[in-house]
Tab-separated table of N, CA and C in Angstrom:
chain	number	residue	atom	x	y	z
A	637	MET	N	16.196	24.258	-63.922
A	637	MET	CA	16.252	24.083	-62.495
A	637	MET	C	17.659	24.424	-62.018
A	638	ASN	N	17.736	25.193	-60.953
A	638	ASN	CA	19.012	25.523	-60.327
A	638	ASN	C	19.199	24.657	-59.094
A	639	LEU	N	20.422	24.221	-58.900
A	639	LEU	CA	20.768	23.453	-57.719
A	639	LEU	C	21.842	24.192	-56.941
A	640	LYS	N	21.795	24.079	-55.647
A	640	LYS	CA	22.803	24.675	-54.777
A	640	LYS	C	23.251	23.615	-53.791
A	641	ILE	N	24.550	23.425	-53.696
A	641	ILE	CA	25.092	22.455	-52.756
A	641	ILE	C	25.529	23.172	-51.492
A	642	LEU	N	25.057	22.672	-50.372
A	642	LEU	CA	25.478	23.160	-49.061
A	642	LEU	C	26.195	22.021	-48.349
A	643	SER	N	27.145	22.370	-47.526
A	643	SER	CA	27.852	21.365	-46.736
A	643	SER	C	28.110	21.948	-45.362
A	644	ASP	N	28.217	21.076	-44.382
A	644	ASP	CA	28.627	21.596	-43.079
A	644	ASP	C	30.148	21.526	-42.981
A	645	SER	N	30.688	22.288	-42.084
A	645	SER	CA	32.143	22.455	-41.999
A	645	SER	C	32.885	21.213	-41.548
A	646	THR	N	32.203	20.270	-40.931
A	646	THR	CA	32.922	19.094	-40.446
A	646	THR	C	33.293	18.118	-41.553
A	647	CYS	N	32.847	18.375	-42.785
A	647	CYS	CA	33.275	17.501	-43.883
A	647	CYS	C	34.690	17.875	-44.338
A	648	ASP	N	35.182	19.036	-43.913
A	648	ASP	CA	36.556	19.479	-44.190
A	648	ASP	C	36.906	19.479	-45.674
A	649	LEU	N	36.000	19.965	-46.510
A	649	LEU	CA	36.308	20.100	-47.939
A	649	LEU	C	37.364	21.176	-48.128
A	650	PRO	N	38.326	20.944	-49.014
A	650	PRO	CA	39.336	21.968	-49.284
A	650	PRO	C	38.709	23.197	-49.948
A	651	GLN	N	39.301	24.346	-49.718
A	651	GLN	CA	38.792	25.598	-50.286
A	651	GLN	C	38.671	25.517	-51.803
A	652	GLU	N	39.615	24.830	-52.460
A	652	GLU	CA	39.575	24.709	-53.921
A	652	GLU	C	38.302	24.008	-54.383
A	653	VAL	N	37.880	22.986	-53.662
A	653	VAL	CA	36.663	22.250	-54.020
A	653	VAL	C	35.435	23.124	-53.785
A	654	LEU	N	35.416	23.839	-52.664
A	654	LEU	CA	34.297	24.738	-52.386
A	654	LEU	C	34.129	25.755	-53.507
A	655	GLU	N	35.237	26.327	-53.947
A	655	GLU	CA	35.183	27.334	-55.005
A	655	GLU	C	34.840	26.721	-56.361
A	656	LYS	N	35.459	25.598	-56.695
A	656	LYS	CA	35.248	24.976	-58.003
A	656	LYS	C	33.778	24.625	-58.231
A	657	TYR	N	33.120	24.106	-57.202
A	657	TYR	CA	31.742	23.663	-57.336
A	657	TYR	C	30.730	24.621	-56.709
A	658	ASN	N	31.199	25.805	-56.313
A	658	ASN	CA	30.341	26.821	-55.712
A	658	ASN	C	29.529	26.244	-54.545
A	659	ILE	N	30.230	25.569	-53.649
A	659	ILE	CA	29.600	24.954	-52.485
A	659	ILE	C	29.631	25.941	-51.324
A	660	THR	N	28.493	26.131	-50.706
A	660	THR	CA	28.411	26.970	-49.523
A	660	THR	C	28.654	26.097	-48.293
A	661	MET	N	29.596	26.517	-47.474
A	661	MET	CA	29.914	25.778	-46.263
A	661	MET	C	29.263	26.473	-45.065
A	662	ILE	N	28.535	25.710	-44.304
A	662	ILE	CA	27.880	26.231	-43.106
A	662	ILE	C	28.668	25.739	-41.893
A	663	PRO	N	29.261	26.646	-41.123
A	663	PRO	CA	30.065	26.214	-39.979
A	663	PRO	C	29.208	25.708	-38.827
A	664	LEU	N	29.632	24.586	-38.283
A	664	LEU	CA	28.973	24.042	-37.098
A	664	LEU	C	29.609	24.631	-35.847
A	665	SER	N	28.954	24.437	-34.745
A	665	SER	CA	29.515	24.848	-33.464
A	665	SER	C	30.351	23.707	-32.905
A	666	VAL	N	31.457	24.071	-32.284
A	666	VAL	CA	32.324	23.112	-31.610
A	666	VAL	C	32.334	23.488	-30.134
A	667	VAL	N	32.027	22.515	-29.294
A	667	VAL	CA	32.010	22.759	-27.853
A	667	VAL	C	33.275	22.159	-27.262
A	668	LYS	N	34.096	23.037	-26.682
A	668	LYS	CA	35.355	22.626	-26.059
A	668	LYS	C	35.391	23.172	-24.646
A	669	GLU	N	35.446	22.269	-23.685
A	669	GLU	CA	35.474	22.641	-22.265
A	669	GLU	C	34.332	23.583	-21.892
A	670	GLY	N	33.144	23.309	-22.429
A	670	GLY	CA	31.969	24.096	-22.103
A	670	GLY	C	31.835	25.409	-22.848
A	671	LYS	N	32.804	25.745	-23.684
A	671	LYS	CA	32.750	26.988	-24.459
A	671	LYS	C	32.402	26.643	-25.904
A	672	VAL	N	31.586	27.490	-26.522
A	672	VAL	CA	31.138	27.252	-27.884
A	672	VAL	C	31.969	28.089	-28.857
A	673	PHE	N	32.506	27.412	-29.868
A	673	PHE	CA	33.299	28.039	-30.912
A	673	PHE	C	32.627	27.778	-32.254
A	674	THR	N	32.982	28.573	-33.259
A	674	THR	CA	32.462	28.369	-34.607
A	674	THR	C	33.558	27.753	-35.452
A	675	ASP	N	33.280	26.561	-35.979
A	675	ASP	CA	34.265	25.799	-36.745
A	675	ASP	C	34.778	26.609	-37.940
A	676	GLY	N	36.092	26.729	-38.012
A	676	GLY	CA	36.718	27.461	-39.107
A	676	GLY	C	36.758	28.960	-38.923
A	677	VAL	N	36.123	29.446	-37.871
A	677	VAL	CA	36.116	30.887	-37.604
A	677	VAL	C	37.030	31.198	-36.431
A	678	ASN	N	36.714	30.628	-35.274
A	678	ASN	CA	37.559	30.866	-34.103
A	678	ASN	C	38.078	29.568	-33.474
A	679	ILE	N	37.991	28.467	-34.234
A	679	ILE	CA	38.630	27.211	-33.845
A	679	ILE	C	38.865	26.404	-35.122
A	680	THR	N	39.975	25.693	-35.154
A	680	THR	CA	40.320	24.891	-36.327
A	680	THR	C	40.517	23.429	-35.906
A	681	PRO	N	40.526	22.518	-36.876
A	681	PRO	CA	40.818	21.129	-36.517
A	681	PRO	C	42.154	20.999	-35.774
A	682	ALA	N	43.161	21.766	-36.191
A	682	ALA	CA	44.462	21.707	-35.508
A	682	ALA	C	44.331	22.098	-34.039
A	683	ASP	N	43.507	23.098	-33.741
A	683	ASP	CA	43.273	23.507	-32.345
A	683	ASP	C	42.684	22.349	-31.539
A	684	ILE	N	41.728	21.658	-32.141
A	684	ILE	CA	41.071	20.541	-31.458
A	684	ILE	C	42.052	19.392	-31.250
A	685	PHE	N	42.812	19.045	-32.311
A	685	PHE	CA	43.789	17.958	-32.202
A	685	PHE	C	44.820	18.253	-31.120
A	686	ASN	N	45.316	19.491	-31.082
A	686	ASN	CA	46.301	19.878	-30.065
A	686	ASN	C	45.711	19.794	-28.660
A	687	HIS	N	44.479	20.232	-28.528
A	687	HIS	CA	43.798	20.194	-27.231
A	687	HIS	C	43.722	18.762	-26.702
A	688	VAL	N	43.278	17.842	-27.552
A	688	VAL	CA	43.136	16.437	-27.140
A	688	VAL	C	44.505	15.797	-26.921
A	689	ALA	N	45.469	16.101	-27.800
A	689	ALA	CA	46.817	15.530	-27.667
A	689	ALA	C	47.481	15.950	-26.359
A	690	ASN	N	47.098	17.109	-25.861
A	690	ASN	CA	47.665	17.604	-24.611
A	690	ASN	C	46.835	17.220	-23.391
A	691	GLY	N	45.958	16.223	-23.553
A	691	GLY	CA	45.208	15.703	-22.416
A	691	GLY	C	43.824	16.268	-22.223
A	692	GLY	N	43.391	17.136	-23.116
A	692	GLY	CA	42.051	17.715	-22.977
A	692	GLY	C	40.964	16.727	-23.359
A	693	ASP	N	39.777	16.988	-22.881
A	693	ASP	CA	38.626	16.146	-23.218
A	693	ASP	C	38.279	16.286	-24.694
A	694	LEU	N	37.609	15.256	-25.224
A	694	LEU	CA	37.127	15.331	-26.595
A	694	LEU	C	36.119	16.460	-26.727
A	695	CYS	N	36.108	17.080	-27.874
A	695	CYS	CA	35.154	18.144	-28.159
A	695	CYS	C	33.908	17.525	-28.781
A	696	SER	N	32.836	18.278	-28.794
A	696	SER	CA	31.614	17.836	-29.466
A	696	SER	C	31.188	18.912	-30.450
A	697	THR	N	30.270	18.558	-31.326
A	697	THR	CA	29.772	19.523	-32.309
A	697	THR	C	28.269	19.662	-32.160
A	698	ALA	N	27.765	20.753	-32.679
A	698	ALA	CA	26.321	20.985	-32.688
A	698	ALA	C	25.970	21.678	-33.993
A	699	ALA	N	24.891	21.257	-34.596
A	699	ALA	CA	24.423	21.880	-35.838
A	699	ALA	C	23.961	23.306	-35.555
A	700	ILE	N	23.925	24.105	-36.611
A	700	ILE	CA	23.395	25.455	-36.442
A	700	ILE	C	21.903	25.361	-36.148
A	701	ASN	N	21.377	26.413	-35.559
A	701	ASN	CA	19.943	26.368	-35.258
A	701	ASN	C	19.142	26.600	-36.534
A	702	ILE	N	17.884	26.260	-36.487
A	702	ILE	CA	17.041	26.295	-37.673
A	702	ILE	C	16.928	27.702	-38.259
A	703	GLY	N	16.944	28.717	-37.413
A	703	GLY	CA	16.871	30.098	-37.901
A	703	GLY	C	18.084	30.450	-38.747
A	704	GLU	N	19.266	30.073	-38.278
A	704	GLU	CA	20.474	30.329	-39.057
A	704	GLU	C	20.449	29.558	-40.377
A	705	TYR	N	19.973	28.328	-40.325
A	705	TYR	CA	19.897	27.498	-41.523
A	705	TYR	C	18.959	28.126	-42.554
A	706	ILE	N	17.832	28.602	-42.103
A	706	ILE	CA	16.867	29.265	-43.005
A	706	ILE	C	17.508	30.501	-43.638
A	707	ASP	N	18.299	31.237	-42.870
A	707	ASP	CA	18.958	32.441	-43.395
A	707	ASP	C	19.853	32.136	-44.581
A	708	TYR	N	20.426	30.935	-44.642
A	708	TYR	CA	21.269	30.573	-45.773
A	708	TYR	C	20.480	30.441	-47.059
A	709	PHE	N	19.176	30.177	-46.923
A	709	PHE	CA	18.332	30.070	-48.094
A	709	PHE	C	17.674	31.371	-48.400
């Protein structure tokens, strides 16, 4: 039996752990000021922290849609 571990990007696993255990990371969407970003692609935790520290509203996240999730399999 083969097993595959998937994780979403909000768990913030270090790259070394992803590589060591061959974990596939699926990026979630981050909504900031009504705009949708892809976690780890065009927005980082540092971007979010800076935004909030400078008075911006809290961001929210959204899971990928079922079609994208199926594509990973």
